[in-house]
Short mmCIF file of C-alpha atoms and ligand atoms in Angstrom, two decimals:
data_model
loop_
_atom_site.label_atom_id
_atom_site.label_comp_id
_atom_site.label_asym_id
_atom_site.label_seq_id
_atom_site.Cartn_x
_atom_site.Cartn_y
_atom_site.Cartn_z
CA MET A 1 -19.36 22.00 15.66
CA PRO A 2 -18.86 22.18 12.05
CA VAL A 3 -17.15 19.61 9.93
CA VAL A 4 -13.90 20.82 8.76
CA LEU A 5 -12.24 18.82 5.74
CA SER A 6 -8.71 18.25 6.13
CA PRO A 7 -6.34 17.67 3.36
CA TRP A 8 -5.03 14.06 2.80
CA THR A 9 -2.15 13.24 4.87
CA ASP A 10 -1.98 16.69 6.57
CA ARG A 11 -0.23 16.09 10.23
CA ARG A 12 1.34 19.48 10.20
CA ARG A 13 -0.85 20.96 12.58
CA ASP A 14 -0.55 24.26 14.51
CA GLU A 15 -0.03 22.74 17.99
CA ALA A 16 -1.22 26.09 19.69
CA ALA A 17 -4.39 25.73 17.87
CA ALA A 18 -4.56 21.79 18.60
CA ARG A 19 -8.32 21.44 20.05
CA PRO A 20 -9.12 18.72 22.73
CA VAL A 21 -9.95 15.43 20.82
CA GLN A 22 -12.58 12.93 22.20
CA TYR A 23 -12.65 10.63 18.87
CA GLY A 24 -9.02 10.05 18.80
CA PRO A 25 -7.09 7.03 18.20
CA LEU A 26 -8.24 3.73 19.75
CA VAL A 27 -4.64 2.15 19.52
CA THR A 28 -1.20 3.51 20.05
CA ARG A 29 1.87 2.02 18.23
CA ARG A 30 1.20 -1.68 18.47
CA ASP A 31 4.10 -4.10 18.85
CA ASP A 32 2.26 -7.49 18.91
CA ASP A 33 3.01 -10.35 16.29
CA ALA A 34 0.69 -8.86 13.48
CA MET A 35 2.35 -5.53 13.45
CA ARG A 36 5.76 -6.97 13.50
CA ARG A 37 4.81 -9.28 10.67
CA PHE A 38 3.33 -6.29 8.81
CA ARG A 39 6.71 -4.29 9.34
CA SER A 40 8.48 -7.25 7.80
CA TYR A 41 6.10 -7.82 4.71
CA GLY A 42 8.29 -5.59 2.62
CA LEU A 43 6.33 -6.28 -0.50
CA GLY A 44 2.58 -6.62 -1.03
CA GLN A 45 0.12 -6.81 -4.27
CA PHE A 46 -2.93 -5.17 -4.40
CA ILE A 47 -5.77 -6.27 -6.75
CA HIS A 48 -8.50 -4.22 -8.08
CA PHE A 49 -11.18 -6.40 -9.34
CA GLY A 50 -15.06 -5.98 -10.18
CA LEU A 51 -17.80 -5.07 -12.60
CA TYR A 52 -15.39 -2.10 -13.85
CA SER A 53 -12.84 -4.83 -15.10
CA ILE A 54 -15.48 -5.67 -17.94
CA PRO A 55 -15.18 -2.35 -19.92
CA GLY A 56 -11.85 -1.45 -18.74
CA ASN A 57 -11.58 1.94 -19.62
CA GLN A 58 -13.86 1.56 -22.73
CA TRP A 59 -17.07 0.87 -23.93
CA ASN A 60 -18.18 0.18 -27.58
CA GLY A 61 -14.68 1.16 -28.96
CA LYS A 62 -14.61 4.67 -26.88
CA THR A 63 -12.13 5.41 -24.49
CA SER A 64 -13.75 6.85 -21.24
CA THR A 65 -13.13 10.18 -19.77
CA SER A 66 -13.63 9.28 -16.15
CA PRO A 67 -10.81 9.84 -13.76
CA ALA A 68 -9.56 5.97 -13.66
CA PRO A 69 -10.93 2.80 -15.26
CA GLU A 70 -12.73 1.87 -11.86
CA TRP A 71 -14.43 5.04 -12.02
CA ILE A 72 -15.95 4.39 -15.29
CA ARG A 73 -19.42 4.43 -13.97
CA SER A 74 -18.87 8.30 -13.45
CA TRP A 75 -18.45 8.60 -17.25
CA ARG A 76 -20.51 11.72 -18.43
CA GLY A 77 -20.44 14.13 -21.05
CA PRO A 78 -21.18 13.80 -25.10
CA ASP A 79 -18.89 11.04 -25.66
CA ALA A 80 -20.54 8.93 -22.65
CA PRO A 81 -22.63 6.15 -24.06
CA GLU A 82 -26.34 6.54 -23.79
CA ASN A 83 -28.06 5.65 -20.44
CA TRP A 84 -24.36 4.70 -19.40
CA THR A 85 -25.06 4.35 -15.46
CA GLU A 86 -27.83 2.00 -15.88
CA THR A 87 -25.78 0.25 -18.43
CA TYR A 88 -22.99 -0.09 -15.96
CA ASP A 89 -25.32 -1.05 -12.89
CA ARG A 90 -26.57 -4.12 -14.89
CA LEU A 91 -22.89 -5.38 -15.69
CA ASN A 92 -23.73 -7.76 -12.93
CA GLU A 93 -26.03 -9.55 -15.44
CA VAL A 94 -22.68 -10.42 -17.40
CA PHE A 95 -19.95 -10.83 -14.90
CA ASP A 96 -18.65 -14.20 -15.23
CA PRO A 97 -14.65 -14.15 -14.85
CA THR A 98 -14.22 -17.60 -16.27
CA GLU A 99 -10.32 -17.45 -16.42
CA LEU A 100 -10.21 -16.10 -12.78
CA ASP A 101 -7.85 -19.01 -11.06
CA ALA A 102 -7.37 -17.53 -7.46
CA ARG A 103 -4.62 -20.25 -6.98
CA ALA A 104 -2.82 -19.02 -9.88
CA TRP A 105 -2.75 -15.34 -8.97
CA ALA A 106 -1.49 -16.37 -5.56
CA ARG A 107 1.23 -18.29 -7.20
CA GLN A 108 2.17 -15.45 -9.24
CA ALA A 109 2.11 -13.10 -6.20
CA LYS A 110 4.33 -15.56 -4.22
CA GLN A 111 6.99 -15.45 -7.04
CA MET A 112 6.72 -11.82 -7.16
CA GLY A 113 7.66 -12.11 -3.43
CA ALA A 114 4.46 -10.42 -2.05
CA ARG A 115 3.90 -11.43 1.50
CA TYR A 116 0.38 -9.63 1.58
CA VAL A 117 -2.34 -8.96 -0.48
CA ILE A 118 -5.18 -6.53 -0.54
CA PHE A 119 -8.10 -7.50 -2.44
CA THR A 120 -11.13 -5.40 -3.29
CA THR A 121 -14.16 -7.11 -1.65
CA LYS A 122 -16.24 -4.21 -2.85
CA HIS A 123 -15.48 -1.02 -4.70
CA HIS A 124 -17.35 2.23 -4.87
CA ASP A 125 -20.05 0.57 -7.40
CA GLY A 126 -21.20 -1.23 -4.02
CA PHE A 127 -20.84 -4.67 -6.00
CA ALA A 128 -19.79 -7.33 -3.34
CA LEU A 129 -17.48 -10.13 -4.54
CA TRP A 130 -18.86 -12.25 -1.89
CA PRO A 131 -22.56 -13.38 -1.57
CA SER A 132 -23.46 -10.89 1.10
CA ALA A 133 -26.57 -11.49 3.02
CA TYR A 134 -27.07 -7.64 3.33
CA SER A 135 -27.06 -6.84 -0.36
CA GLU A 136 -28.92 -8.00 -3.67
CA TYR A 137 -25.88 -6.45 -5.61
CA THR A 138 -23.34 -9.35 -5.32
CA VAL A 139 -21.79 -11.98 -6.96
CA ALA A 140 -24.85 -14.22 -6.47
CA SER A 141 -26.55 -11.99 -8.84
CA SER A 142 -24.41 -12.72 -11.49
CA PRO A 143 -23.78 -15.69 -13.72
CA CYS A 144 -20.49 -15.93 -11.75
CA ASP A 145 -22.01 -16.97 -8.52
CA ARG A 146 -18.82 -17.98 -6.88
CA ASP A 147 -17.46 -16.56 -3.70
CA LEU A 148 -14.41 -14.54 -5.03
CA VAL A 149 -13.44 -13.09 -1.63
CA GLY A 150 -13.26 -16.65 -0.10
CA GLU A 151 -11.36 -18.16 -3.29
CA VAL A 152 -8.70 -15.26 -2.91
CA VAL A 153 -8.53 -15.65 1.03
CA ASP A 154 -8.14 -19.32 0.57
CA ALA A 155 -5.47 -19.23 -2.31
CA TYR A 156 -3.38 -16.62 -1.06
CA THR A 157 -3.60 -18.06 2.76
CA ALA A 158 -2.30 -21.46 1.25
CA GLU A 159 0.59 -19.77 -0.28
CA GLY A 160 1.52 -18.12 3.11
CA ILE A 161 0.53 -14.72 1.93
CA ASP A 162 -1.41 -12.46 4.31
CA VAL A 163 -4.90 -11.28 3.15
CA PHE A 164 -6.19 -7.52 4.00
CA LEU A 165 -9.86 -6.87 2.60
CA TYR A 166 -10.14 -3.73 0.58
CA PHE A 167 -13.84 -2.29 1.48
CA SER A 168 -14.97 0.96 0.07
CA VAL A 169 -17.39 2.79 2.56
CA LEU A 170 -18.60 5.06 -0.25
CA ASP A 171 -21.39 2.82 -2.11
CA TRP A 172 -23.25 4.03 -5.16
CA SER A 173 -25.46 1.20 -5.12
CA HIS A 174 -27.24 2.24 -1.56
CA PRO A 175 -30.26 4.20 -1.88
CA GLY A 176 -29.17 5.56 1.74
CA TYR A 177 -25.92 6.63 0.66
CA THR A 178 -25.43 10.50 0.29
CA ARG A 179 -22.25 12.55 -0.11
CA THR A 180 -23.34 15.58 2.11
CA VAL A 181 -24.47 15.49 5.56
CA PRO A 182 -28.24 14.11 5.79
CA ALA A 183 -30.49 17.37 6.37
CA CYS A 184 -34.08 15.72 6.49
CA ASP A 185 -35.70 13.08 8.25
CA ASP A 186 -35.97 10.86 5.12
CA SER A 187 -32.27 11.21 4.14
CA ARG A 188 -31.27 10.83 7.97
CA ALA A 189 -33.28 7.58 8.07
CA GLY A 190 -31.64 6.53 4.77
CA TRP A 191 -28.25 7.19 5.90
CA GLN A 192 -28.63 5.31 9.04
CA ASP A 193 -30.08 2.26 6.98
CA PHE A 194 -26.69 2.73 5.25
CA LEU A 195 -24.84 2.80 8.23
CA ASP A 196 -26.41 -0.30 9.55
CA TYR A 197 -25.60 -1.98 6.11
CA THR A 198 -22.15 -1.17 6.35
CA ARG A 199 -21.47 -2.25 9.89
CA ALA A 200 -23.27 -5.77 8.95
CA GLN A 201 -21.31 -6.37 5.97
CA LEU A 202 -18.10 -5.71 7.53
CA LEU A 203 -18.91 -8.02 10.49
CA GLU A 204 -19.95 -10.50 7.84
CA LEU A 205 -16.59 -10.38 6.33
CA LEU A 206 -14.74 -10.90 9.58
CA ASP A 207 -17.13 -13.91 10.36
CA ARG A 208 -16.66 -15.45 6.92
CA TYR A 209 -12.96 -14.74 6.57
CA PRO A 210 -11.45 -15.65 9.86
CA ALA A 211 -8.01 -15.98 7.82
CA ALA A 212 -8.17 -12.40 6.89
CA ARG A 213 -5.38 -10.08 8.70
CA GLY A 214 -6.56 -6.59 8.10
CA LEU A 215 -9.32 -4.43 6.77
CA TRP A 216 -8.30 -1.70 4.16
CA PHE A 217 -10.76 1.01 3.88
CA ASP A 218 -11.53 3.15 1.17
CA GLY A 219 -13.98 5.87 -0.13
CA THR A 220 -14.12 7.68 3.59
CA TRP A 221 -13.78 11.43 2.52
CA ASP A 222 -17.38 12.13 2.07
CA GLU A 223 -18.88 14.82 4.64
CA SER A 224 -21.64 12.43 5.47
CA TRP A 225 -19.04 9.60 6.69
CA ILE A 226 -16.71 12.49 8.49
CA ALA A 227 -19.80 13.59 10.43
CA SER A 228 -20.63 10.07 11.58
CA HIS A 229 -17.49 10.05 13.85
CA GLU A 230 -19.23 8.63 16.68
CA PHE A 231 -20.52 5.70 14.70
CA THR A 232 -17.09 5.31 13.25
CA HIS A 233 -15.31 5.35 16.49
CA ARG A 234 -17.59 2.56 17.99
CA LEU A 235 -17.11 0.60 14.86
CA GLU A 236 -13.61 0.49 14.74
CA GLN A 237 -13.83 -0.55 18.49
CA GLU A 238 -16.31 -3.29 17.58
CA LEU A 239 -14.05 -4.63 14.59
CA ARG A 240 -11.07 -4.74 16.95
CA GLU A 241 -12.86 -6.45 19.65
CA ARG A 242 -14.29 -9.05 17.32
CA ARG A 243 -10.80 -9.68 15.85
CA PRO A 244 -8.12 -9.19 18.12
CA GLY A 245 -4.93 -8.51 16.14
CA LEU A 246 -6.90 -6.97 13.25
CA ILE A 247 -4.75 -4.18 11.39
CA ILE A 248 -6.63 -1.06 10.33
CA GLY A 249 -4.86 1.49 8.86
CA SER A 250 -5.57 5.28 9.14
CA ARG A 251 -8.24 5.75 6.34
CA LEU A 252 -11.22 4.37 8.03
CA ARG A 253 -12.20 7.46 9.95
CA ASN A 254 -11.83 11.08 11.54
CA ASP A 255 -12.13 12.75 14.71
CA GLU A 256 -14.92 14.91 15.73
CA HIS A 257 -13.13 18.16 13.94
CA GLY A 258 -13.07 16.30 10.80
CA ALA A 259 -9.20 15.56 10.89
CA ARG A 260 -8.59 12.55 8.81
CA HIS A 261 -5.64 9.92 9.21
CA PHE A 262 -4.23 12.08 11.81
CA ASP A 263 -6.63 13.63 14.66
CA SER A 264 -6.44 17.38 15.53
CA THR A 265 -3.41 16.86 17.74
CA GLY A 266 -1.70 14.95 15.23
CA ALA A 267 -1.93 11.58 16.48
CA LEU A 268 -2.19 8.77 13.88
CA LEU A 269 -5.96 7.23 13.66
CA GLY A 270 -5.11 3.54 13.18
CA ASP A 271 -2.25 1.03 13.04
CA TYR A 272 -0.36 2.64 10.23
CA GLU A 273 -0.30 5.49 7.82
CA GLN A 274 -2.64 4.56 4.92
CA GLY A 275 -2.23 7.82 3.03
CA TRP A 276 0.45 7.10 0.84
CA GLU A 277 -1.16 6.59 -2.40
CA ARG A 278 0.96 6.60 -5.52
CA LYS A 279 3.38 8.62 -3.60
CA LEU A 280 6.20 8.10 -1.01
CA PRO A 281 7.26 10.04 1.49
CA ARG A 282 10.29 12.57 0.72
CA ASN A 283 12.08 11.42 3.74
CA ARG A 284 12.02 9.01 6.75
CA GLU A 285 11.73 12.24 9.03
CA MET A 286 7.89 12.89 7.73
CA LEU A 287 6.65 9.64 9.11
CA ASP A 288 7.31 10.62 12.77
CA GLY A 289 8.21 6.82 13.40
CA ASN A 290 4.89 5.60 12.23
CA ASP A 291 4.48 2.29 10.29
CA TRP A 292 3.18 3.01 6.56
CA ASP A 293 2.79 1.18 3.37
CA CYS A 294 2.48 2.70 -0.38
CA ALA A 295 0.00 1.64 -2.60
CA MET A 296 1.50 2.09 -6.15
CA THR A 297 -0.13 1.51 -9.75
CA ILE A 298 1.86 0.11 -12.42
CA GLY A 299 0.09 2.54 -14.84
CA PRO A 300 -1.18 5.76 -14.25
CA ASN A 301 -4.02 6.56 -11.98
CA ALA A 302 -5.32 3.10 -12.91
CA TRP A 303 -6.43 0.59 -10.31
CA GLY A 304 -8.64 -1.34 -12.40
CA TYR A 305 -8.11 -3.11 -15.68
CA MET A 306 -7.18 -0.31 -18.42
CA HIS A 307 -8.03 -1.75 -22.11
CA ASP A 308 -6.50 1.11 -23.72
CA THR A 309 -3.33 2.20 -22.31
CA SER A 310 -1.84 4.15 -25.26
CA GLY A 311 0.15 7.40 -24.03
CA HIS A 312 0.20 5.86 -20.66
CA TYR A 313 3.61 5.07 -18.98
CA GLN A 314 3.60 1.67 -17.54
CA LYS A 315 6.25 1.26 -14.71
CA THR A 316 8.90 -1.26 -15.34
CA ALA A 317 10.43 -3.83 -12.83
CA ASP A 318 13.47 -1.50 -12.42
CA ASP A 319 11.06 1.32 -11.42
CA LEU A 320 9.46 -0.91 -8.86
CA VAL A 321 12.69 -2.24 -7.53
CA ASP A 322 13.87 1.37 -6.94
CA LEU A 323 10.37 2.31 -5.25
CA LEU A 324 10.64 -1.08 -3.15
CA MET A 325 13.83 -0.15 -1.90
CA ARG A 326 13.10 3.40 -1.27
CA CYS A 327 10.08 2.34 0.82
CA ARG A 328 12.07 -0.18 2.76
CA SER A 329 14.85 2.52 3.59
CA MET A 330 12.26 4.37 5.13
CA GLY A 331 10.77 1.43 7.14
CA GLY A 332 7.78 1.14 4.78
CA ASN A 333 5.97 -1.55 2.63
CA LEU A 334 5.22 -1.22 -1.26
CA VAL A 335 2.04 -2.67 -2.62
CA VAL A 336 1.98 -3.03 -6.42
CA ASN A 337 -1.33 -2.92 -7.83
CA PHE A 338 -2.69 -5.41 -10.50
CA GLY A 339 -5.96 -4.86 -12.65
CA PRO A 340 -6.99 -8.14 -14.06
CA ASP A 341 -9.39 -7.95 -17.05
CA GLY A 342 -13.02 -8.95 -17.07
CA SER A 343 -12.33 -12.51 -17.74
CA GLY A 344 -10.15 -12.44 -14.56
CA ARG A 345 -6.73 -12.71 -16.27
CA MET A 346 -3.84 -10.39 -15.47
CA THR A 347 -2.49 -8.35 -18.13
CA ALA A 348 0.77 -9.31 -20.04
CA HIS A 349 2.60 -6.13 -18.79
CA GLU A 350 1.75 -6.91 -15.11
CA THR A 351 2.73 -10.57 -15.67
CA ARG A 352 6.14 -9.79 -16.97
CA VAL A 353 6.67 -7.25 -14.26
CA ALA A 354 5.75 -9.48 -11.47
CA GLU A 355 8.26 -11.93 -12.93
CA GLN A 356 10.90 -9.86 -13.37
CA LEU A 357 10.23 -8.07 -9.85
CA GLY A 358 10.19 -11.55 -8.30
CA ASP A 359 13.47 -12.75 -9.60
CA TRP A 360 15.08 -9.73 -8.11
CA VAL A 361 13.56 -9.96 -4.86
CA ALA A 362 14.32 -13.75 -4.73
CA GLN A 363 18.19 -12.92 -5.14
CA ASN A 364 18.02 -9.87 -2.78
CA ALA A 365 15.55 -11.19 -0.29
CA ALA A 366 17.67 -10.41 2.78
CA ALA A 367 17.85 -6.69 1.81
CA VAL A 368 13.98 -6.55 1.57
CA TYR A 369 12.26 -8.41 4.29
CA ASP A 370 14.47 -8.45 7.46
CA ALA A 371 15.81 -5.19 6.83
CA SER A 372 14.42 -1.98 7.49
CA HIS A 373 15.48 1.79 7.83
CA VAL A 374 18.89 2.22 9.00
CA ASP A 375 20.25 5.42 10.96
CA LEU A 376 23.01 6.28 8.35
CA GLU A 377 23.03 9.27 6.08
CA PRO A 378 21.22 8.27 2.77
CA THR A 379 23.47 7.68 -0.17
CA GLY A 380 23.00 9.14 -3.76
CA MET A 381 24.09 5.48 -5.05
CA GLY A 382 20.69 4.19 -3.92
CA HIS A 383 18.83 2.88 -0.97
CA LEU A 384 20.10 1.63 2.45
CA THR A 385 18.47 -1.04 4.69
CA GLY A 386 19.80 -3.00 7.28
CA ASN A 387 19.44 -4.85 10.57
CA ASP A 388 21.99 -5.49 13.59
CA ASP A 389 24.21 -7.90 11.70
CA SER A 390 24.01 -6.50 8.16
CA LEU A 391 24.02 -3.50 6.02
CA TYR A 392 22.73 -3.53 2.56
CA VAL A 393 23.08 -0.92 -0.22
CA THR A 394 20.92 -1.50 -3.31
CA VAL A 395 22.84 0.40 -5.80
CA THR A 396 20.60 1.96 -8.43
CA HIS A 397 23.15 4.55 -9.78
CA ARG A 398 26.31 2.88 -10.05
CA PRO A 399 29.38 5.15 -9.28
CA VAL A 400 31.76 5.63 -12.26
CA THR A 401 34.38 5.54 -9.97
CA GLY A 402 33.83 1.82 -9.33
CA VAL A 403 33.95 2.81 -5.36
CA ALA A 404 30.59 2.38 -3.29
CA ARG A 405 31.60 4.73 -0.37
CA LEU A 406 29.45 4.89 2.67
CA ARG A 407 29.84 7.49 5.65
CA PHE A 408 29.59 6.00 9.13
CA PRO A 409 29.54 8.48 12.17
CA GLY A 410 33.15 8.19 14.17
CA SER A 411 31.25 7.06 16.95
CA ALA A 412 29.69 4.13 15.45
CA THR A 413 30.01 0.96 17.39
CA LEU A 414 29.05 -1.28 14.43
CA VAL A 415 30.82 -0.91 10.95
CA PRO A 416 31.24 -2.90 8.06
CA VAL A 417 33.75 -5.86 8.43
CA THR A 418 33.34 -7.64 5.36
CA ALA A 419 31.55 -7.00 2.01
CA ARG A 420 29.97 -9.18 -0.63
CA LEU A 421 27.50 -8.95 -3.65
CA LEU A 422 24.13 -10.36 -2.16
CA ALA A 423 22.98 -12.04 -5.44
CA THR A 424 26.06 -14.15 -5.86
CA GLY A 425 27.80 -14.16 -2.62
CA LYS A 426 30.86 -12.95 -4.46
CA PRO A 427 33.33 -11.31 -1.82
CA LEU A 428 34.22 -7.89 -2.33
CA GLU A 429 37.02 -5.60 -1.34
CA LEU A 430 36.45 -3.56 1.58
CA HIS A 431 38.53 -0.57 2.71
CA ARG A 432 38.26 1.80 5.75
CA ARG A 433 39.40 5.52 4.13
CA ASP A 434 40.79 8.57 5.58
CA ILE A 435 39.42 10.87 2.99
CA GLY A 436 40.53 14.01 4.61
CA TYR A 437 37.54 16.32 4.57
CA ASP A 438 38.20 19.01 7.22
CA LEU A 439 36.49 18.59 10.21
CA ASP A 440 34.77 15.51 9.20
CA SER A 441 34.55 13.06 12.06
CA ALA A 442 32.72 10.30 9.96
CA ILE A 443 34.69 7.38 8.76
CA HIS A 444 34.46 6.08 5.48
CA TYR A 445 34.05 2.63 3.89
CA ASP A 446 34.92 1.94 0.43
CA VAL A 447 33.55 -1.28 -1.48
CA LEU A 448 35.16 -1.82 -4.63
CA ILE A 449 32.96 -2.88 -7.28
CA PRO A 450 34.76 -4.85 -10.01
CA ALA A 451 34.84 -3.24 -13.24
CA ASP A 452 33.91 -6.86 -14.79
CA PHE A 453 30.96 -7.18 -13.09
CA THR A 454 27.98 -6.26 -15.17
CA THR A 455 24.10 -6.07 -14.61
CA GLY A 456 21.38 -4.40 -16.30
CA ARG A 457 19.33 -4.14 -12.93
CA ALA A 458 19.98 -2.70 -9.58
CA PHE A 459 22.32 -4.94 -7.31
CA VAL A 460 22.79 -5.04 -3.74
CA ILE A 461 25.99 -4.98 -1.49
CA GLU A 462 25.98 -6.73 1.56
CA LEU A 463 28.21 -5.61 4.58
CA ALA A 464 28.67 -7.69 7.44
CA LEU A 465 28.74 -5.61 10.62
CA GLY A 466 31.06 -5.88 13.66
CA ARG A 467 33.04 -3.96 16.16
CA PRO A 468 35.41 -1.18 14.66
CA THR A 469 39.15 -2.39 14.94
CA ALA A 470 41.65 0.04 16.46
CA GLN A 471 42.96 0.74 12.86
CA ASN A 472 44.31 4.07 12.36
CA ALA A 473 43.31 5.01 15.90
CA ASP A 474 47.14 5.62 16.75
CA ARG A 475 47.81 7.89 13.89
CA ALA A 476 47.97 11.65 15.24
CA ASP A 477 47.22 14.37 13.10
CA ALA A 478 50.25 16.49 11.78
CA PHE A 479 51.06 19.65 13.93
CA MET A 480 50.53 22.68 11.64
O1 LIG B 501 -11.09 6.06 -5.55
C1 LIG B 501 -10.15 5.02 -5.02
C2 LIG B 501 -9.47 4.38 -6.39
O2 LIG B 501 -10.38 3.91 -7.48
C3 LIG B 501 -8.82 3.30 -5.90
O3 LIG B 501 -9.21 2.31 -5.45
C4 LIG B 501 -7.78 3.84 -4.78
C5 LIG B 501 -6.75 2.81 -4.19
O4 LIG B 501 -5.98 3.20 -3.35
N1 LIG B 501 -8.53 4.36 -3.62
C6 LIG B 501 -9.42 5.53 -4.14
C7 LIG B 501 -8.78 6.50 -4.22
O5 LIG B 501 -8.16 7.33 -3.09
#
């Protein structure tokens, strides 16, 4: 069967053309503690750290043309430093992040409001941030000689932040790695060696770090991996057996027809949709009720440290609040990426943004964590989240009328009964309105935003929900 590469999050398959699938999902929608926890994380932190953090996107004063700073090893062309690949591959000899204090990172993440962290144990260059017994190319071969994965797992766990281990399958350091399907005996043997090594490293990670809650896979798009569907199916099974409750997103494997993230019948290949990278779904309907998160950079397409950020827009805390609440309104989590520099220090911009985002989240926590998608018409004012008791309106676009108007279906059994500003608790006037749109069966609830309330940030209106009263029920329409 030829391998068919499928586009990134392609789920819209022609049902008539759907082929039988043998290597489909190993799990159906889980509702255990781990997944319920995942659904209430709300906000996460991603950290990209490794050898690429040393150059950032620069070497000897020149800015690299590689697609992203963590891809700097692939810098080619006339501007690339001489023998660049060899130079890069030897960065382990100087890797020594003396400023890296995982406890300080974890405290910062906690203040930001992150409930989970995804940490790069090994990126595409193959350099392992733990002293892996299955590779020479690890922290143990550097002056650093610390178990950075262990430090991160311990520090974040101590702060109550769940840890997910990022692992790139794609590995430029392994001689057996090949992008295409191995076609001769030698390359087949090399590939098998690579698969054994990958499996061994993954089991090693699970055994060394029992506190880790999930594995976050990357670099699984090459033909060679896609053609290894029997192996990856077995591997996923083995990982799940080894660590019951482990969370694995949809980026590990594909079916035998090459369909990634979703198999050829459209079924999700993992516990949650892991294809939302630097982009969000347009609407909730696109998600078919699946769990999901969105991994988002603060700068451009830069996950690792970027030394030279000139000309690149850096997202603000306001951007991130908007993205966070947009995700929550569609039932997902936002994972904000950080790229510390080669010494292990977070950048000034990321630090500032983390603080500001954290202040906002702390004041509006109820709207973020225990509130998720609500079945109400979206509002142009901002984003709706809620639960059985409360509805939260995160106002990013304040109406000039001073009235925050919400539409509820006429048949709603739970409607707003009181309103207040979530951050301060200040009560707000709430009115049920008869707007007079023809044939509109909706009920409108108006919250009055006091003119003297000023803020430079998005704000949240909390509405307590209760049973509708009989108000207006006895008023008949005029006969015409
Ligand atoms: O190539 C990587 C990239 O460097 C980065 O790690 C992101 C994070 O989601 N994943 C890959 C691209 O999809």
